[in-house]
Coordinates of C-alpha atoms and ligand atoms in Angstrom, one line a residue:
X1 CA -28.3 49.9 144.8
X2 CA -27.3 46.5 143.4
X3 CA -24.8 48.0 140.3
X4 CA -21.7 46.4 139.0
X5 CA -20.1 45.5 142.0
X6 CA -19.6 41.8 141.7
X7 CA -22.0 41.2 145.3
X8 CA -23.0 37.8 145.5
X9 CA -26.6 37.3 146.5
X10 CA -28.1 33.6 148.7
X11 CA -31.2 34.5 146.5
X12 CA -32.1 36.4 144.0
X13 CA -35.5 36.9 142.8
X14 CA -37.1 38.0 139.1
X15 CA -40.3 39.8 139.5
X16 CA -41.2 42.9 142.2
X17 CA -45.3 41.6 141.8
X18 CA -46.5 40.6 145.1
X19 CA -45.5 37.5 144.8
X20 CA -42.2 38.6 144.5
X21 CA -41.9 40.8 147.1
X22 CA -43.5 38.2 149.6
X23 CA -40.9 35.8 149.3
X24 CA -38.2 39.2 149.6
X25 CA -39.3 40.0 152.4
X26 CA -39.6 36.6 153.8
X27 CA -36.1 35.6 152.9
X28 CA -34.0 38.9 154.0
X29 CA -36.1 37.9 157.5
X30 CA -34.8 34.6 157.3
X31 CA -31.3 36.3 157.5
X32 CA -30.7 35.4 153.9
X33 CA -28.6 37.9 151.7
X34 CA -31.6 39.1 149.2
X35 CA -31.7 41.4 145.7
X36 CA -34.8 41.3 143.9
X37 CA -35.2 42.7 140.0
X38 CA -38.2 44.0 138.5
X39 CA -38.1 45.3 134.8
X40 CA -40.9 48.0 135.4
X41 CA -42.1 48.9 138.8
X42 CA -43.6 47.4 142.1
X43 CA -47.0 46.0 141.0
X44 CA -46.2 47.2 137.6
X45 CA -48.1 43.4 136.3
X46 CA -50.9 41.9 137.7
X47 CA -50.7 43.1 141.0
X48 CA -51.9 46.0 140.3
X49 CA -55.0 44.9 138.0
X50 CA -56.8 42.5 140.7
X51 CA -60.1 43.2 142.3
X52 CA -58.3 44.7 145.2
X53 CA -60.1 42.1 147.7
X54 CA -58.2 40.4 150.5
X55 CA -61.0 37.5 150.5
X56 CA -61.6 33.8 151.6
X57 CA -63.1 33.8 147.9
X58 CA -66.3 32.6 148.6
X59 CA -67.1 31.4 145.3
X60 CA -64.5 29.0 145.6
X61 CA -66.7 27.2 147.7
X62 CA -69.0 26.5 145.0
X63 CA -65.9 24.5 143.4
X64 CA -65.1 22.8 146.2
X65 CA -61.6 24.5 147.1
X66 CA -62.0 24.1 150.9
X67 CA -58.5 24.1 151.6
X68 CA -57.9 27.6 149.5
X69 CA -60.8 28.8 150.9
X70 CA -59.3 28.1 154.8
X71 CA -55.9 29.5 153.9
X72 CA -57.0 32.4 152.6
X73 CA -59.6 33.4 155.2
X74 CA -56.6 32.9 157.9
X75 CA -54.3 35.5 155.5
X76 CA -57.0 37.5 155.6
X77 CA -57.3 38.0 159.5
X78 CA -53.2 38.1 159.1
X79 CA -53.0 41.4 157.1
X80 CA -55.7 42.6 158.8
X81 CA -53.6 42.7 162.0
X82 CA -49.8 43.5 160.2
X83 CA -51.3 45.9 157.7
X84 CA -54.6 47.8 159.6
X85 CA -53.6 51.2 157.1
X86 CA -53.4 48.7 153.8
X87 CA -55.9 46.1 154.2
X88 CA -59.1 47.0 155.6
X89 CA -62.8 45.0 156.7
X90 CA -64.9 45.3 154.4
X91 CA -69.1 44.7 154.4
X92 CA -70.5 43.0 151.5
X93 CA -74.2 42.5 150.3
X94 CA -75.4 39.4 148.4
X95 CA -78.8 40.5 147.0
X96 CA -81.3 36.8 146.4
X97 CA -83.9 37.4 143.2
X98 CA -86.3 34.6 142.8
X99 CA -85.0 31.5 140.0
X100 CA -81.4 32.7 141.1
X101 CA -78.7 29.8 140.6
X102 CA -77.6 30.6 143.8
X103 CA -80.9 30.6 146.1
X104 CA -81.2 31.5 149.8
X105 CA -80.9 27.6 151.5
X106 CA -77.5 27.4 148.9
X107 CA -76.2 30.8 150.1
X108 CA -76.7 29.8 153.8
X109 CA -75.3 27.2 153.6
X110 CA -72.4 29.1 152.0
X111 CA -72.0 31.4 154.2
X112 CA -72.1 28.9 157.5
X113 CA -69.3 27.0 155.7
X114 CA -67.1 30.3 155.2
X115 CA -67.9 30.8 159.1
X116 CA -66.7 27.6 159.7
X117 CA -64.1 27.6 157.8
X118 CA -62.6 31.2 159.5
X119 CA -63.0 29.1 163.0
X120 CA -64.7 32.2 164.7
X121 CA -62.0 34.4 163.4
X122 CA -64.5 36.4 161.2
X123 CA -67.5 38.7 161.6
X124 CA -70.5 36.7 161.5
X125 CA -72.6 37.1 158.4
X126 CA -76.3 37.9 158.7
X127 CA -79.5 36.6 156.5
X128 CA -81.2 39.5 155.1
X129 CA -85.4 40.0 154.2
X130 CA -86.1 41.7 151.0
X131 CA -86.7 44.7 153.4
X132 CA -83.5 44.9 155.3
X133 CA -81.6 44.3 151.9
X134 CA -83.2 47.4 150.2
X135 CA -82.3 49.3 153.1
X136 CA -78.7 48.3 152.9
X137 CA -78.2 48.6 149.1
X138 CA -81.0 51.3 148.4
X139 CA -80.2 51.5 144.5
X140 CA -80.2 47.6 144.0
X141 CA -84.0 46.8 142.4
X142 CA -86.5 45.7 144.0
X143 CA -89.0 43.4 141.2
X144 CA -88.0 39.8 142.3
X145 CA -86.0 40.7 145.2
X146 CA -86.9 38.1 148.2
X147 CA -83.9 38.9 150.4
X148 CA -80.1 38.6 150.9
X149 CA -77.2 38.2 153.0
X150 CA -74.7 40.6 154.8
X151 CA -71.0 39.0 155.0
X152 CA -67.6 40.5 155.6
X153 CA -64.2 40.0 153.5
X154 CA -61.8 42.9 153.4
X155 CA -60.3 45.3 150.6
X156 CA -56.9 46.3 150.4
X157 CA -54.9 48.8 147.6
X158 CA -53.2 46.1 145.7
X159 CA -50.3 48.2 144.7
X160 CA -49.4 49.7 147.7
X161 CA -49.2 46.5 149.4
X162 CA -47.5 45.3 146.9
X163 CA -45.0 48.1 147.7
X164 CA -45.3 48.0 151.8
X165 CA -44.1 44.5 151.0
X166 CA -41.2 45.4 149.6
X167 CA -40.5 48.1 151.7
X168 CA -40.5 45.0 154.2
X169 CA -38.0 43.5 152.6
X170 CA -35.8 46.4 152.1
X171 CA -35.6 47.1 155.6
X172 CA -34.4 43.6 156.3
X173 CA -31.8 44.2 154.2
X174 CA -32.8 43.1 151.0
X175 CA -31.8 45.5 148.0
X176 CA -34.6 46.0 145.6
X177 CA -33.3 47.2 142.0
X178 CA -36.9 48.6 139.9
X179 CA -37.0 49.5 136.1
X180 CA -33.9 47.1 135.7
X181 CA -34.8 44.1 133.4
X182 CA -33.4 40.4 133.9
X183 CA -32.3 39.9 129.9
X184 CA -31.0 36.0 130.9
X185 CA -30.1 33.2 133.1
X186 CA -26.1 33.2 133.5
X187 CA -25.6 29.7 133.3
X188 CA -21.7 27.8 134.7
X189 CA -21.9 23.5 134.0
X190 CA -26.0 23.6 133.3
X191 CA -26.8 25.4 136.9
X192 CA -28.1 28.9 136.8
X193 CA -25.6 30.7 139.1
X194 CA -26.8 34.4 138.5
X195 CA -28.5 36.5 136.0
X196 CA -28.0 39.9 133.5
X197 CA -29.8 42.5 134.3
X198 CA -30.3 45.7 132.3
X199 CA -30.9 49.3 133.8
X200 CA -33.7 51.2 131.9
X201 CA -32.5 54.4 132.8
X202 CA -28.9 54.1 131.8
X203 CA -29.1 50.9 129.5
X204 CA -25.6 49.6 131.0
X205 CA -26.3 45.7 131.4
X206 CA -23.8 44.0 134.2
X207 CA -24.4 40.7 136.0
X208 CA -25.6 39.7 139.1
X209 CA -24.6 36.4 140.6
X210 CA -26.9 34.3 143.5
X211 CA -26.8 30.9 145.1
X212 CA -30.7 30.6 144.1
X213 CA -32.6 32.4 141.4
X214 CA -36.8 32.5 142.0
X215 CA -38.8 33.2 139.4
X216 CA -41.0 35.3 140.5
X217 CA -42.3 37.2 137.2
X218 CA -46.1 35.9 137.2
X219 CA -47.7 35.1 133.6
X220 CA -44.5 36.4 132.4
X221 CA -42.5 32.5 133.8
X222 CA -42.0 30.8 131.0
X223 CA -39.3 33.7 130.1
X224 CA -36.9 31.8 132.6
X225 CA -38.2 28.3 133.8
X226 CA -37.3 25.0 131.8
X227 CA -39.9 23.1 133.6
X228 CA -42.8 25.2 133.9
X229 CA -45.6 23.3 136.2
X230 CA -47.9 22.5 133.5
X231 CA -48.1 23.5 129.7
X232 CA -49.9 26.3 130.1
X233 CA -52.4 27.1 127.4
X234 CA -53.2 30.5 128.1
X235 CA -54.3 32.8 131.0
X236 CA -57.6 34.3 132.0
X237 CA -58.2 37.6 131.4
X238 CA -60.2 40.0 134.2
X239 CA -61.4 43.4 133.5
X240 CA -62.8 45.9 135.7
X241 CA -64.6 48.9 135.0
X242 CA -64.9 52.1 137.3
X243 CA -67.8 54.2 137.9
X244 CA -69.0 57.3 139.6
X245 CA -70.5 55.7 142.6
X246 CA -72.9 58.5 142.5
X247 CA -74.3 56.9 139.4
X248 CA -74.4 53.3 141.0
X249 CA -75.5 54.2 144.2
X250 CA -73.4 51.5 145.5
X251 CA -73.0 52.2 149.7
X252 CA -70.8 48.9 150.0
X253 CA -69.4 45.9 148.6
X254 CA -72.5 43.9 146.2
X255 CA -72.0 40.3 145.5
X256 CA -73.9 39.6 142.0
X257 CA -74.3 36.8 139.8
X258 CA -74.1 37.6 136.3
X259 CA -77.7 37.1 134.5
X260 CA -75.5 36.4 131.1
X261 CA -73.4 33.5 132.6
X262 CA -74.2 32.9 136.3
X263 CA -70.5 34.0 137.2
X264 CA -70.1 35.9 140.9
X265 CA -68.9 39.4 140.0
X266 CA -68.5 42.0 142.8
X267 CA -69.8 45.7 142.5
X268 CA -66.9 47.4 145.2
X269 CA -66.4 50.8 146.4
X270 CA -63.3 52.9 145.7
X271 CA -63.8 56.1 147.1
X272 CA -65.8 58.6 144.6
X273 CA -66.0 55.3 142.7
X274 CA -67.4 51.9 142.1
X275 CA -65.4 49.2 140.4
X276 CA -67.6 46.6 138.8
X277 CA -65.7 43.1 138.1
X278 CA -64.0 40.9 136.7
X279 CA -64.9 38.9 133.4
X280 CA -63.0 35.7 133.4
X281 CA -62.0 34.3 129.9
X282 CA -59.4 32.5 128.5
X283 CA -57.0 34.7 126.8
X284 CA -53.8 34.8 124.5
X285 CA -53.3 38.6 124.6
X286 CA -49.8 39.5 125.4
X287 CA -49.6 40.7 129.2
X288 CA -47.7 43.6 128.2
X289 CA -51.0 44.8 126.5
X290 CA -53.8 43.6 127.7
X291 CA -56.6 45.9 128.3
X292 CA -60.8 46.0 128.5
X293 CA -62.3 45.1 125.0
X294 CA -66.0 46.7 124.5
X295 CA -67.1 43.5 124.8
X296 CA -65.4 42.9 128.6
X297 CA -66.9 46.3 129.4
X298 CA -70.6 45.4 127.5
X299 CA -70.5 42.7 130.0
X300 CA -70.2 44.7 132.9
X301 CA -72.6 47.0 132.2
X302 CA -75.2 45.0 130.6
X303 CA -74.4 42.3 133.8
X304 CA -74.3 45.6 136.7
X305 CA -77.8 46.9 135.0
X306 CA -79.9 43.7 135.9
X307 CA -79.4 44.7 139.4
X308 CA -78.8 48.7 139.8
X309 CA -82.1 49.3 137.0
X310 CA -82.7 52.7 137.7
X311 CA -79.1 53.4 136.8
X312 CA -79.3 52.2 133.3
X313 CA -75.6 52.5 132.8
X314 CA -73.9 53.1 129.8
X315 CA -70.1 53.2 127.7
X316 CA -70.8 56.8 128.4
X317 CA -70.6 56.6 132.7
X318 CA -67.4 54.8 132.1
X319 CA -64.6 56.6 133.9
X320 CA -62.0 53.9 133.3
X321 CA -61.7 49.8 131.9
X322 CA -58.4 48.0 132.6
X323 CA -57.9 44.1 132.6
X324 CA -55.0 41.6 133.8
X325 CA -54.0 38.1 133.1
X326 CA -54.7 35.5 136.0
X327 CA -51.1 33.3 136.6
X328 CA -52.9 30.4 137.0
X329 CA -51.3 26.9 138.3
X330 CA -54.0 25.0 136.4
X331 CA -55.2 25.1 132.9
X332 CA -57.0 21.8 133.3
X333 CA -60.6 23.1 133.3
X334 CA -62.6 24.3 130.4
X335 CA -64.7 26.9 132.8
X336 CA -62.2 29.7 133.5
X337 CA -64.0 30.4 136.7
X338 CA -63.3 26.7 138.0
X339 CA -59.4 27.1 137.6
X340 CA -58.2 27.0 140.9
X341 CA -56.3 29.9 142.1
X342 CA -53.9 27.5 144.5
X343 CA -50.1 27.4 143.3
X344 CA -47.4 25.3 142.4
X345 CA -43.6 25.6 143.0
X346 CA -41.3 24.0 140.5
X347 CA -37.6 23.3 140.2
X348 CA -35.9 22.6 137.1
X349 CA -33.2 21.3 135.9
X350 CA -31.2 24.7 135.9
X351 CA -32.3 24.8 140.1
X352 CA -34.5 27.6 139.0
X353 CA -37.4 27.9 141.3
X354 CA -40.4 29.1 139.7
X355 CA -43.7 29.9 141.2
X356 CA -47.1 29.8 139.3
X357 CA -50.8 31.2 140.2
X358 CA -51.9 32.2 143.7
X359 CA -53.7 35.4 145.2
X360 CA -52.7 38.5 146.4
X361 CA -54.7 37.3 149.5
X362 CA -52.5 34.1 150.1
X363 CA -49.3 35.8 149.1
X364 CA -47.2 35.9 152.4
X365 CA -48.0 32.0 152.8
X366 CA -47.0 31.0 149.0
X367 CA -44.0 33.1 150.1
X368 CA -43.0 31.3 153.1
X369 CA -43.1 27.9 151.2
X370 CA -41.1 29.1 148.5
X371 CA -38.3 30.1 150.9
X372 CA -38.5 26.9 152.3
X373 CA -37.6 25.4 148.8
X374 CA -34.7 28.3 148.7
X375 CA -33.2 27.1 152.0
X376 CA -33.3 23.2 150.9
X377 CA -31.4 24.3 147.8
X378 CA -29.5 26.3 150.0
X379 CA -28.6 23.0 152.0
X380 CA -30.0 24.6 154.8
X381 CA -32.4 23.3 157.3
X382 CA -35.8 25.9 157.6
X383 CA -35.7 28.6 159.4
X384 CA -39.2 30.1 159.5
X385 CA -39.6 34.1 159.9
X386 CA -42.4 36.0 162.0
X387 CA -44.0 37.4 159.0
X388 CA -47.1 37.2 160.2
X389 CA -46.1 39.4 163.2
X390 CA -44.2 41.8 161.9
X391 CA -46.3 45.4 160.7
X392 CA -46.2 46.2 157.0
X393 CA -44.4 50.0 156.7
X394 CA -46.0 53.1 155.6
X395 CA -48.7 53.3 158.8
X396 CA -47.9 57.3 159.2
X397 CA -47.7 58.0 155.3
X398 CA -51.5 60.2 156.2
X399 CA -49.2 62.0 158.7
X400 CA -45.7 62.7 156.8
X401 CA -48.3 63.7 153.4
X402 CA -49.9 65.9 155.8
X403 CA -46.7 67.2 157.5
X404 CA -45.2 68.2 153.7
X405 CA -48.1 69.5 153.0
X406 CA -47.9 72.1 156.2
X407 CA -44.2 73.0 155.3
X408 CA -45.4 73.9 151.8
X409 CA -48.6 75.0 151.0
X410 CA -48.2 74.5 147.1
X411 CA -48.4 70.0 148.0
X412 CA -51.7 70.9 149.6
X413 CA -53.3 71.5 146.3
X414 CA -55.4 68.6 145.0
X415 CA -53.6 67.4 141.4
X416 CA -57.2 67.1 140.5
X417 CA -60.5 68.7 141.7
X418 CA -62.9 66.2 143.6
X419 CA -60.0 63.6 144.5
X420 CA -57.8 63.4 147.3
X421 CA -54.2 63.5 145.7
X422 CA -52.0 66.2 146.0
X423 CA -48.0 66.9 145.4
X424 CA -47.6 66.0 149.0
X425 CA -48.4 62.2 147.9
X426 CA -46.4 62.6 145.1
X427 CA -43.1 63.9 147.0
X428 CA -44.1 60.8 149.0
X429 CA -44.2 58.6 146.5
X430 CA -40.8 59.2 145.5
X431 CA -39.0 59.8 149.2
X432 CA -40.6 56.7 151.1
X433 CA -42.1 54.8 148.2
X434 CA -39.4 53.9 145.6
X435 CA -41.8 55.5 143.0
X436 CA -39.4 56.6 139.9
X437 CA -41.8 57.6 136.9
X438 CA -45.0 59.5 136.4
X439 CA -46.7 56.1 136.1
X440 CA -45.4 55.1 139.3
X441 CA -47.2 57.6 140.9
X442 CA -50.6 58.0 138.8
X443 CA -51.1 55.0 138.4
X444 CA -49.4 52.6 141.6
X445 CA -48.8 54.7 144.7
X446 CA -51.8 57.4 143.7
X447 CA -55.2 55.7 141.4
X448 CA -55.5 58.8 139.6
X449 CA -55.1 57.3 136.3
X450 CA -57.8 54.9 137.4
X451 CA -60.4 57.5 138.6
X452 CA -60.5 60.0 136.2
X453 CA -61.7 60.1 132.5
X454 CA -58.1 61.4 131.3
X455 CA -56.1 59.2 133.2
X456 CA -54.0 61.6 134.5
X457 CA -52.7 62.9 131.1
X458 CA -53.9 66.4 131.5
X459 CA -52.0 66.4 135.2
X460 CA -48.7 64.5 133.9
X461 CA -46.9 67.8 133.3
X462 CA -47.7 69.5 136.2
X463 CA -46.8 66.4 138.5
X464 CA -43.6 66.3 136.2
X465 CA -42.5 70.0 137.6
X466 CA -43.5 68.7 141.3
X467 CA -41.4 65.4 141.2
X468 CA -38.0 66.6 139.0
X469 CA -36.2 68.3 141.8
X470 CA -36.0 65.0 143.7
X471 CA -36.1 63.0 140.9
X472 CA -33.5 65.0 139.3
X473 CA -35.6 65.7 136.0
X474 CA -34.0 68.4 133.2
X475 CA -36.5 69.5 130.9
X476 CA -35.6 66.9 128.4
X477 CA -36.5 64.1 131.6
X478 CA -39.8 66.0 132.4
X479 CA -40.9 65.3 128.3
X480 CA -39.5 62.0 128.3
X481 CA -41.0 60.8 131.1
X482 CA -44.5 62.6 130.2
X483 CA -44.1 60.9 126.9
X484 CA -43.9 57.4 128.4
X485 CA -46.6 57.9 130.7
X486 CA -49.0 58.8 127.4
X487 CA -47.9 55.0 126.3
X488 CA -48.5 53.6 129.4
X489 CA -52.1 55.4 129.6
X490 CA -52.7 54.0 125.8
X491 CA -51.3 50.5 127.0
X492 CA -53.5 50.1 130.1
X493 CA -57.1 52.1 130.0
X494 CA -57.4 52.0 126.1
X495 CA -61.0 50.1 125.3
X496 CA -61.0 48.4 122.4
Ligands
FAD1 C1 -58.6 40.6 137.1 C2 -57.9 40.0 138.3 C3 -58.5 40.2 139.6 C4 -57.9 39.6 140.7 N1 -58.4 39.9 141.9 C5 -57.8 39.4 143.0 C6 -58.3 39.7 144.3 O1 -59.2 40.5 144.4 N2 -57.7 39.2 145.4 C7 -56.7 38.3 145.3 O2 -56.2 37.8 146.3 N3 -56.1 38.0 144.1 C8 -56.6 38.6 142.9 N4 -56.1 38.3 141.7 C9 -54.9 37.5 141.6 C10 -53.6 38.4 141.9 O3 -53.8 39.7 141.4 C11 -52.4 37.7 141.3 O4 -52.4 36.4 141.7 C12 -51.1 38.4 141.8 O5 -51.2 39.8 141.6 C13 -50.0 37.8 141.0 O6 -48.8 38.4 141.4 P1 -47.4 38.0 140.8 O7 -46.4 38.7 141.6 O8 -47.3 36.5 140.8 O9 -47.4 38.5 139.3 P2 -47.2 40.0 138.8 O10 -47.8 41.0 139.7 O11 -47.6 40.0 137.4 O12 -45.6 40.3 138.9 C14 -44.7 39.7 138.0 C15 -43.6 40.8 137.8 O13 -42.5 40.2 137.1 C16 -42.0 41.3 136.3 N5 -41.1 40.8 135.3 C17 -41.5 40.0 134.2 N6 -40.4 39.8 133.4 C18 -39.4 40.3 134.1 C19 -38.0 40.4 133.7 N7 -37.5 39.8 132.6 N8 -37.1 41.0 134.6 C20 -37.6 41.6 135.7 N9 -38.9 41.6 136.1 C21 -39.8 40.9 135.2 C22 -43.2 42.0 135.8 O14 -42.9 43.4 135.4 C23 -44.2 42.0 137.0 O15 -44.1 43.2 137.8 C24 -56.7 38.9 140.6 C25 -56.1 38.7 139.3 C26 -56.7 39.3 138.2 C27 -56.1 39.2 136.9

């Protein structure tokens, strides 16, 4: 608990995304004295709306981001090795279809460069015939189809390492405060020396004071920086949709380009389901809100049909649509897809830093420059920490669910029929997880909102009655809290 106490912090940092918790967990390594706010919860923004790869992005290739490209790729062998249980290999197929943009010398080519590029570090990829393609992605169609190519990225559950992150952090000593808002800079002779926070739960604001504040909060930075890097114009909005995979017939990862606009899209597996996405256009939607439109999820399907024909998907096989805002650095280009997805780190005249754009792939490496800026603030000299050595927590969370579940036999009952979740993950959630409110846990350690067609509202009582002994729920809580979890559902998975 931060609270009222008058602590001091070296660095406090606005925003529990994964940005956020990255550069946490990089400075309470460094030794420094740490509290990070976030307003909602853990991943609450956009880290928990992304694509859910851990990739070299090779479509940045096409744009010539070479150096983003090589970064990422080595983060991606990184969290490979510190987070095994979080971020896992993943096989992807790029079906070729004759008077494709992208044709089979281009992909090669591709594909030799994002070899290169890993410097032997990754799995090599394989060019496929038209047979050994059909026989990987058996649903794909087959008119036009003149071969393809196998290639490995991995996949990761963006909230949870989002969390692990922080859970990093926490056990370096930095003190994590969720569902506690940062209202304003507290400012002594034009230098921000700490901030006010305000507790949702009991609404009492108090202030926290630090050496260094980071701005950590995402497409949400302009709330706290003077001098953010560029005027941005707006963001670009990404929506996914899920499927039953039953319906796609998806066995892996599917690399497509878009027949509307030529844009690479990714048709992914999430257990029971397949994700199809992302749409990239410019948006001024508020972030708070933002959600699929019917014409984001018209898109997908119309784009997902070209190749998976015998499907002939429609609104109807739609389990889910959600959509996030991309904090991106640059707002120079006019094709949304041609932003780059590098970063920039900015102090202003107040010694805020704030950071801008960035992956949840090259997270722990925009982290470790940030807290190099922190420690020159700091007027010290760098002290680099072994983050890249160092395991993410929550390897034996399969074995404590499964040991709660064989003290009591009521957590072994799935929430839902045909998915994995049961109380047992919920009791986790809130014991290991820092998981506080119903959409917490259906939505950010659990996907149930995500995978079925109620979101979880038709569960929300019953998970209420699990959680409120530790939680500490009356009656009034438990319908409070289901309440705010309707709003959430309605903020997040609504399509219009
Ligand atoms: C559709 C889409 C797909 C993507 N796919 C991928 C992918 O597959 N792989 C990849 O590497 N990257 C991907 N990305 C990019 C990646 O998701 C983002 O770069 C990353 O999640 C941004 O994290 P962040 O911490 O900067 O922002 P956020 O996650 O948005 O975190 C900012 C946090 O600040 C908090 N906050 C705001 N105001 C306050 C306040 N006043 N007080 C306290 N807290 C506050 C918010 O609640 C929020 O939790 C994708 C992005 C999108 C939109």
């Amino acid at each position: 608990m931060i609270g009222p106490t008058g602590q001091s912090f070296d660095v406090l940092i606005i925003g529990g995304g994964i940005t956020g918790c990255g550069v946490a967990r990089d400075a309470a390594m460094r030794g420094l004295r740490v509290a990070l706010i976030e307003r909602d919860d853990l991943a609450s923004g956009t880290s928990s709306r992304s694509s859910r790869l851990i990739h070299g992005g090779i479509r940045y290739l096409e744009h010539g981001q070479l150096h983003l490209v090589h970064e990422s790729i080595r983060e991606r062998e990184i969290l490979l090795r510190i987070a095994p249980h979080l971020v896992k290999p993943l096989a992807f197929t790029w079906p070729l279809y004759r008077g494709a943009r992208v044709g089979k010398v281009k992909l090669g080519l591709g594909l030799l460069a994002y070899q290169l590029l890993a410097g032997g570090r990754s799995r090599r990829h394989e060019m496929l015939n038209a047979a050994q393609t059909i026989e990987r992605e058996p649903s794909l169609k087959s008119a036009g189809l003149t071969g393809g190519a196998l290639y490995w990225d991995a996949c990761t559950d963006d909230a949870r390492l989002t969390v692990a992150t922080a859970l990093s952090a926490r056990e370096s000593g930095a003190l994590i405060e969720t569902h506690t808002r940062v209202e304003r800079l507290l400012l002594e002779d034009a230098k921000a020396v700490g901030v006010v926070v305000k507790p949702r739960f009991t609404g009492v604001s108090y202030d926290v004071r630090a050496r260094v504040i980071v701005n950590a909060t995402g497409i949400w930075d302009n709330q706290f920086s003077e001098a953010v890097p560029v005027k941005k114009a707006s963001g670009t909005k990404g929506a996914h949709i899920s499927i039953p995979r039953e319906r796609v017939g998806n066995h892996n990862a599917l690399t497509l380009i878009s027949p509307i606009d030529g844009r690479v899209m990714f048709c992914l597996p999430a257990g029971s389901q397949a994700i199809i996405g992302t749409t990239d256009t410019w948006t001024t939607e508020s972030p708070e809100t933002v959600h699929a439109s019917r014409t984001d999820v018209d898109y997908l399907l119309r784009s997902a049909n070209a190749y998976f024909d015998r499907a002939q998907l429609t609104q109807d096989d739609v389990v889910s649509a959600w959509a996030g805002i991309r904090p991106l650095a640059s707002a120079a280009a006019t094709n949304p897809s041609a932003v780059s997805r590098e970063h920039a780190i900015v102090t202003d005249s107040l010694g805020v830093i704030t950071v801008t754009g960035g992956k949840l792939t090259t997270y722990r490496a925009m982290a470790a420059e940030i807290v190099d800026r922190v420690q020159q603030s700091l007027g010290q000299r760098r002290t680099p920490a072994a983050t890249d050595a160092i395991a993410l927590p929550g390897a034996n969370r399969d074995e404590e669910i499964a040991r709660l579940q064989a003290e009591n036999s009521d957590l072994a009952v799935p929430l839902v029929e045909g998915l994995p979740y049961t109380g047992a993950h919920l009791v986790y959630g809130v014991q290991h997880e820092m998981a506080r409110t119903l959409s917490d846990l259906l939505i950010r350690r659990t996907h149930l909102a995500f995978e079925t067609r109620d979101h979880g509202i038709l569960s929300a009582r019953r998970v209420a009655d699990i959680v409120a002994p530790q939680l500490g729920w009356t009656e009034e809580t438990k319908s409070a809290r289901v309440r705010e979890f309707e709003l959430d559902v309605e903020r997040i998975f609504a399509i219009s």
